[in-house]
XYZ file of C-alpha atoms in Angstrom:
381
model
C 90.540 119.822 106.654
C 88.005 117.024 106.720
C 89.062 113.647 105.355
C 88.076 113.212 101.691
C 86.174 110.127 100.556
C 88.432 107.460 99.054
C 87.933 106.873 95.319
C 89.443 104.335 92.952
C 87.694 104.859 89.599
C 87.811 102.127 86.982
C 89.914 102.407 83.833
C 88.297 103.747 80.671
C 87.030 100.966 78.412
C 89.658 101.602 75.731
C 92.432 100.972 78.258
C 91.102 97.569 79.302
C 91.404 95.643 76.058
C 95.108 94.805 75.952
C 95.631 91.434 77.648
C 99.152 90.789 76.330
C 102.512 92.163 77.348
C 102.918 95.745 76.239
C 105.277 97.126 73.622
C 106.957 100.438 74.344
C 107.085 103.205 71.768
C 108.572 106.642 71.222
C 107.367 110.055 72.335
C 106.471 112.958 70.070
C 109.659 114.602 71.338
C 111.879 111.694 70.305
C 110.250 111.431 66.885
C 110.662 115.172 66.367
C 114.336 114.916 67.249
C 114.766 112.094 64.735
C 113.025 114.071 61.992
C 115.145 117.103 62.864
C 118.368 115.134 62.526
C 117.247 113.710 59.182
C 116.364 117.175 57.882
C 119.713 118.517 59.074
C 121.539 115.703 57.278
C 119.595 116.427 54.102
C 120.434 120.116 54.396
C 124.151 119.494 54.886
C 124.845 116.439 52.744
C 122.153 116.706 50.089
C 120.887 113.179 50.569
C 118.350 111.618 52.903
C 119.407 108.794 55.207
C 116.968 105.883 55.392
C 117.416 105.813 59.147
C 118.834 108.100 61.818
C 120.246 107.320 65.248
C 119.587 109.928 67.916
C 120.778 110.272 71.521
C 118.228 109.885 74.328
C 118.393 111.382 77.829
C 119.921 108.104 79.078
C 122.755 108.659 76.522
C 121.764 105.575 74.547
C 121.183 105.894 70.797
C 118.020 104.564 69.196
C 117.217 104.192 65.514
C 114.298 105.682 63.592
C 113.144 105.134 60.028
C 112.752 108.297 57.961
C 109.458 108.264 56.083
C 109.844 111.174 53.659
C 111.789 114.343 52.948
C 112.143 117.257 50.565
C 114.639 120.041 49.840
C 113.155 123.379 48.813
C 114.676 125.895 46.421
C 114.872 128.339 49.301
C 117.467 126.111 50.936
C 115.203 124.621 53.574
C 115.026 120.870 54.199
C 112.077 118.926 55.617
C 111.921 115.357 56.942
C 109.140 113.186 58.379
C 109.211 110.466 61.030
C 105.997 108.586 61.800
C 105.314 108.190 65.505
C 105.030 104.660 66.859
C 103.532 104.802 70.358
C 103.888 101.091 70.963
C 100.896 99.668 72.810
C 100.005 102.867 74.603
C 96.454 104.066 73.811
C 97.887 107.315 72.455
C 96.002 109.649 70.115
C 99.299 110.678 68.494
C 100.156 107.150 67.359
C 100.811 107.366 63.626
C 101.331 111.145 63.683
C 103.657 112.389 60.943
C 106.179 114.371 62.963
C 107.528 116.835 60.419
C 110.543 119.076 60.924
C 111.808 121.821 58.608
C 115.286 123.262 59.038
C 116.519 126.531 57.543
C 120.054 127.886 58.021
C 120.748 131.043 60.035
C 123.600 133.483 59.728
C 124.515 133.184 63.422
C 125.106 130.121 65.614
C 121.708 130.086 67.338
C 119.364 127.109 67.156
C 115.794 128.392 67.399
C 112.790 126.092 67.794
C 109.346 126.977 66.438
C 105.976 125.308 66.541
C 104.186 125.157 63.213
C 100.792 123.841 62.180
C 99.470 121.190 64.543
C 101.735 122.120 67.455
C 99.899 123.775 70.311
C 100.513 127.280 71.620
C 100.788 127.911 75.357
C 98.206 130.484 76.445
C 98.365 130.280 80.233
C 101.084 130.039 82.909
C 101.637 126.921 84.975
C 103.196 124.593 82.416
C 106.783 125.708 82.838
C 106.742 127.011 79.255
C 106.686 130.531 77.844
C 103.180 131.893 77.374
C 102.682 132.536 73.673
C 105.348 130.019 72.734
C 105.031 126.525 71.297
C 104.130 123.602 73.560
C 107.518 121.919 73.231
C 108.582 120.601 76.618
C 112.121 121.001 78.000
C 113.424 117.451 77.462
C 112.254 117.312 73.809
C 113.893 120.698 73.272
C 117.162 119.254 74.554
C 116.798 116.104 72.448
C 116.077 118.079 69.287
C 118.945 120.485 69.932
C 121.408 117.684 70.611
C 120.348 115.696 67.541
C 120.657 118.702 65.231
C 123.980 119.793 66.717
C 125.426 116.384 65.919
C 124.944 117.262 62.246
C 125.308 121.038 62.101
C 127.958 121.489 64.749
C 128.089 125.147 65.704
C 126.082 126.436 62.758
C 122.727 128.058 63.466
C 119.322 127.029 62.193
C 115.610 127.669 62.441
C 113.891 124.411 63.411
C 110.132 124.255 62.859
C 108.013 121.309 63.983
C 104.650 120.682 62.362
C 102.149 117.876 62.875
C 99.561 117.420 60.134
C 96.220 116.854 61.841
C 97.651 117.880 65.197
C 94.812 120.268 65.981
C 92.294 117.468 65.483
C 94.367 115.094 67.640
C 94.507 117.671 70.414
C 90.729 117.566 70.809
C 91.139 114.103 72.319
C 93.691 115.315 74.857
C 93.534 117.585 77.896
C 95.473 120.339 76.083
C 92.622 122.826 75.874
C 91.876 122.359 79.561
C 95.550 123.110 80.241
C 95.511 126.256 78.128
C 97.291 124.782 75.082
C 95.457 125.693 71.894
C 95.803 124.788 68.241
C 97.544 121.451 68.407
C 99.314 118.759 70.362
C 102.236 119.094 72.737
C 105.732 117.848 71.952
C 106.250 115.713 75.017
C 108.490 113.219 76.772
C 110.896 113.022 79.680
C 112.761 109.887 78.586
C 111.911 109.652 74.870
C 110.209 106.309 75.515
C 106.446 105.780 75.738
C 105.689 103.313 78.500
C 102.029 102.316 78.601
C 101.176 103.296 82.163
C 97.471 103.783 81.579
C 96.390 100.240 80.805
C 95.064 97.210 82.619
C 98.276 95.367 81.717
C 100.363 98.043 83.398
C 98.203 97.711 86.506
C 98.920 93.981 86.455
C 102.646 94.642 86.178
C 102.468 96.956 89.209
C 100.712 94.277 91.237
C 103.255 91.722 90.091
C 106.123 93.976 91.136
C 104.738 94.184 94.665
C 104.379 90.405 94.737
C 108.013 89.979 93.660
C 109.138 92.379 96.385
C 107.243 90.402 99.021
C 108.579 87.093 97.695
C 112.109 88.377 98.252
C 111.383 89.301 101.845
C 110.882 93.034 101.317
C 108.771 94.941 103.797
C 108.771 98.446 102.263
C 107.368 99.317 98.823
C 108.803 102.532 97.381
C 106.289 103.878 94.902
C 106.831 106.540 92.257
C 104.990 107.728 89.169
C 107.745 107.673 86.572
C 111.424 107.838 85.762
C 112.374 111.109 87.442
C 110.492 110.392 90.649
C 111.902 106.869 90.807
C 115.442 108.218 90.531
C 114.644 110.661 93.335
C 113.313 107.796 95.447
C 116.495 105.804 94.860
C 118.582 108.741 96.043
C 116.458 109.032 99.188
C 116.627 105.330 100.001
C 119.961 104.030 98.697
C 119.914 101.023 101.028
C 116.657 99.607 99.676
C 117.008 96.816 97.102
C 116.166 97.596 93.476
C 113.104 95.379 93.676
C 111.562 97.744 96.237
C 111.253 100.575 93.701
C 108.020 100.350 91.734
C 106.778 102.798 89.091
C 103.047 102.742 89.720
C 101.982 105.268 87.094
C 98.297 105.837 87.824
C 97.829 102.703 89.918
C 98.690 103.658 93.473
C 95.571 101.942 94.792
C 96.434 98.653 93.081
C 99.936 98.724 94.570
C 98.633 99.484 98.058
C 96.053 96.718 97.945
C 98.653 94.171 96.912
C 101.055 95.473 99.600
C 98.406 94.774 102.235
C 97.699 91.320 100.797
C 101.372 90.388 101.016
C 101.868 91.668 104.557
C 104.224 94.563 103.834
C 104.789 97.013 106.668
C 105.333 100.351 104.974
C 104.954 102.301 101.746
C 106.889 105.311 100.561
C 105.475 107.501 97.806
C 107.638 109.973 95.887
C 105.844 112.264 93.463
C 105.296 115.718 92.066
C 102.566 118.132 93.006
C 99.994 117.027 90.397
C 99.752 113.367 91.380
C 100.100 114.220 95.069
C 97.159 116.603 94.845
C 94.967 113.903 93.308
C 95.984 111.480 96.038
C 95.391 114.082 98.749
C 91.838 114.498 97.473
C 91.247 110.768 97.978
C 91.744 109.523 94.398
C 94.060 106.485 94.238
C 93.656 105.675 90.519
C 94.800 108.850 88.844
C 94.293 108.234 85.103
C 93.672 111.647 83.535
C 90.290 110.615 82.121
C 89.071 109.571 85.557
C 90.363 112.306 87.830
C 91.422 115.920 87.784
C 93.538 118.091 90.025
C 91.544 119.543 92.925
C 92.596 123.180 92.664
C 90.161 124.119 95.438
C 92.231 121.955 97.785
C 95.354 123.776 96.627
C 93.556 127.077 97.145
C 92.719 126.129 100.736
C 96.359 125.283 101.380
C 97.386 128.607 99.856
C 95.075 130.445 102.259
C 96.157 128.326 105.229
C 99.760 129.372 104.765
C 99.218 133.087 104.327
C 98.285 133.500 100.683
C 96.184 136.583 99.943
C 92.794 136.503 98.253
C 94.269 137.170 94.822
C 96.740 134.297 95.143
C 94.053 131.935 96.410
C 91.825 132.818 93.469
C 94.674 132.360 91.008
C 95.429 128.891 92.365
C 91.770 127.847 92.418
C 91.270 128.972 88.820
C 94.526 127.481 87.524
C 94.564 124.770 84.882
C 97.379 122.828 86.538
C 98.807 122.076 89.962
C 102.090 123.479 88.713
C 100.673 126.978 88.963
C 100.066 126.465 92.684
C 103.696 125.372 93.053
C 104.807 128.571 91.314
C 102.573 130.767 93.488
C 103.791 129.095 96.669
C 107.383 129.482 95.555
C 106.810 133.160 94.818
C 105.104 134.013 98.124
C 107.455 131.957 100.293
C 104.904 129.355 101.377
C 106.174 126.420 99.306
C 107.699 124.559 102.225
C 104.606 124.855 104.416
C 102.019 124.160 101.732
C 103.934 121.256 100.225
C 104.559 119.664 103.624
C 100.881 119.914 104.468
C 100.025 118.300 101.135
C 102.396 115.417 101.903
C 100.739 114.908 105.283
C 97.318 114.786 103.622
C 98.546 112.196 101.120
C 99.993 110.055 103.904
C 96.617 110.128 105.640
C 94.804 109.025 102.489
C 97.200 106.161 101.784
C 97.043 104.926 105.359
C 93.239 105.050 105.398
C 93.085 103.225 102.082
C 95.314 100.413 103.307
C 93.263 100.176 106.488
C 90.134 99.717 104.403
C 92.000 97.006 102.463
C 92.561 95.092 105.699
C 95.580 96.475 107.523
C 96.883 99.992 108.014
C 100.380 100.470 106.592
C 102.617 103.358 107.543
C 102.997 105.809 104.657
C 105.835 108.271 104.102
C 105.580 110.893 101.372
C 108.096 113.076 99.532
C 107.379 115.804 96.988
C 110.063 116.582 94.426
C 110.346 119.549 92.100
C 109.726 119.265 88.361
C 113.276 118.193 87.619
C 113.064 115.417 90.211
C 116.349 116.656 91.662
C 115.166 118.399 94.820
C 112.880 117.192 97.592
C 110.857 120.293 98.474
C 108.781 118.709 101.248
C 108.290 115.404 103.009
C 106.672 113.767 105.983
C 110.267 112.762 106.828
C 112.247 115.928 107.609
C 115.573 114.235 106.878
C 114.628 113.809 103.243
C 114.071 117.479 102.437
C 116.809 118.933 100.257
């Protein structure tokens, strides 16, 4: 494959107007879990708590204010928690995350998406086609929060988001095959404002701190799961070496060159890696998209048939390519080739910044637990 042109698009205007330190917020998944626990408490105890404490994936409890609630004659209870996204430029900030709970005769806890929650219409998202767009971690958070109140009793749990369909028009949901509303998202429960100029500054500062402490290798990742994977791969590196770059790989690389670092390691999942492989080093979703034609070429290179190539090229997400590769047995080859392409892009970018740094790449699966491919064979699970 020919080398792609290097691109580092600027941030959208709305993400460049926050000069101060950023305040974190809560995801739609966390707010839904809080509303679910409040509704469960109302159902069981007959009164509404002013606040609820819910467990997060890190096992810490965090407190939410309950905005409103109602008990229906049918025996159902509904509670509302208003989403606070912190300083992230998030279209769901202020959304009224509403959860209704109705008892079941058995012990099952069944989640539904109501008005304003999107429906999955295409494969590639890791969710059931035809089901609600409620991601795995929010499902676990909601289940755990409700179980703390109901114990082993069953319930129907329905999430609705007034105005969610309108909010979704400002997201990439339709492009991803999610129709009718927003997604219930989150991998940690916390919204960290990656997509802002201030976050870019914090990434650059992190590289500077690493250099000031004598570090020579920057270990870059895109978020919490990939950072944990990176820490498992490189247990001897100091904590300061691990930097969550979000969308700002280019900014981190430029600063690494400026400070005379020798090497960068990038640990990511297939989506971000595909953007990097296509030459894009600032991967904000409004400024770049996954190059499915590149993924299609890799599929063909490693034995995929015409139907598989077409499916990958027409997919809405990189995840679908991962699934196709896994199914046809080419995951190891395709993913390794993708890592090699990313390494080439990062090394060329640093060379253009003044000095070529060695780049090592690892791709992890969607749980972040397994390394499926790497430019370093010893890292592959």
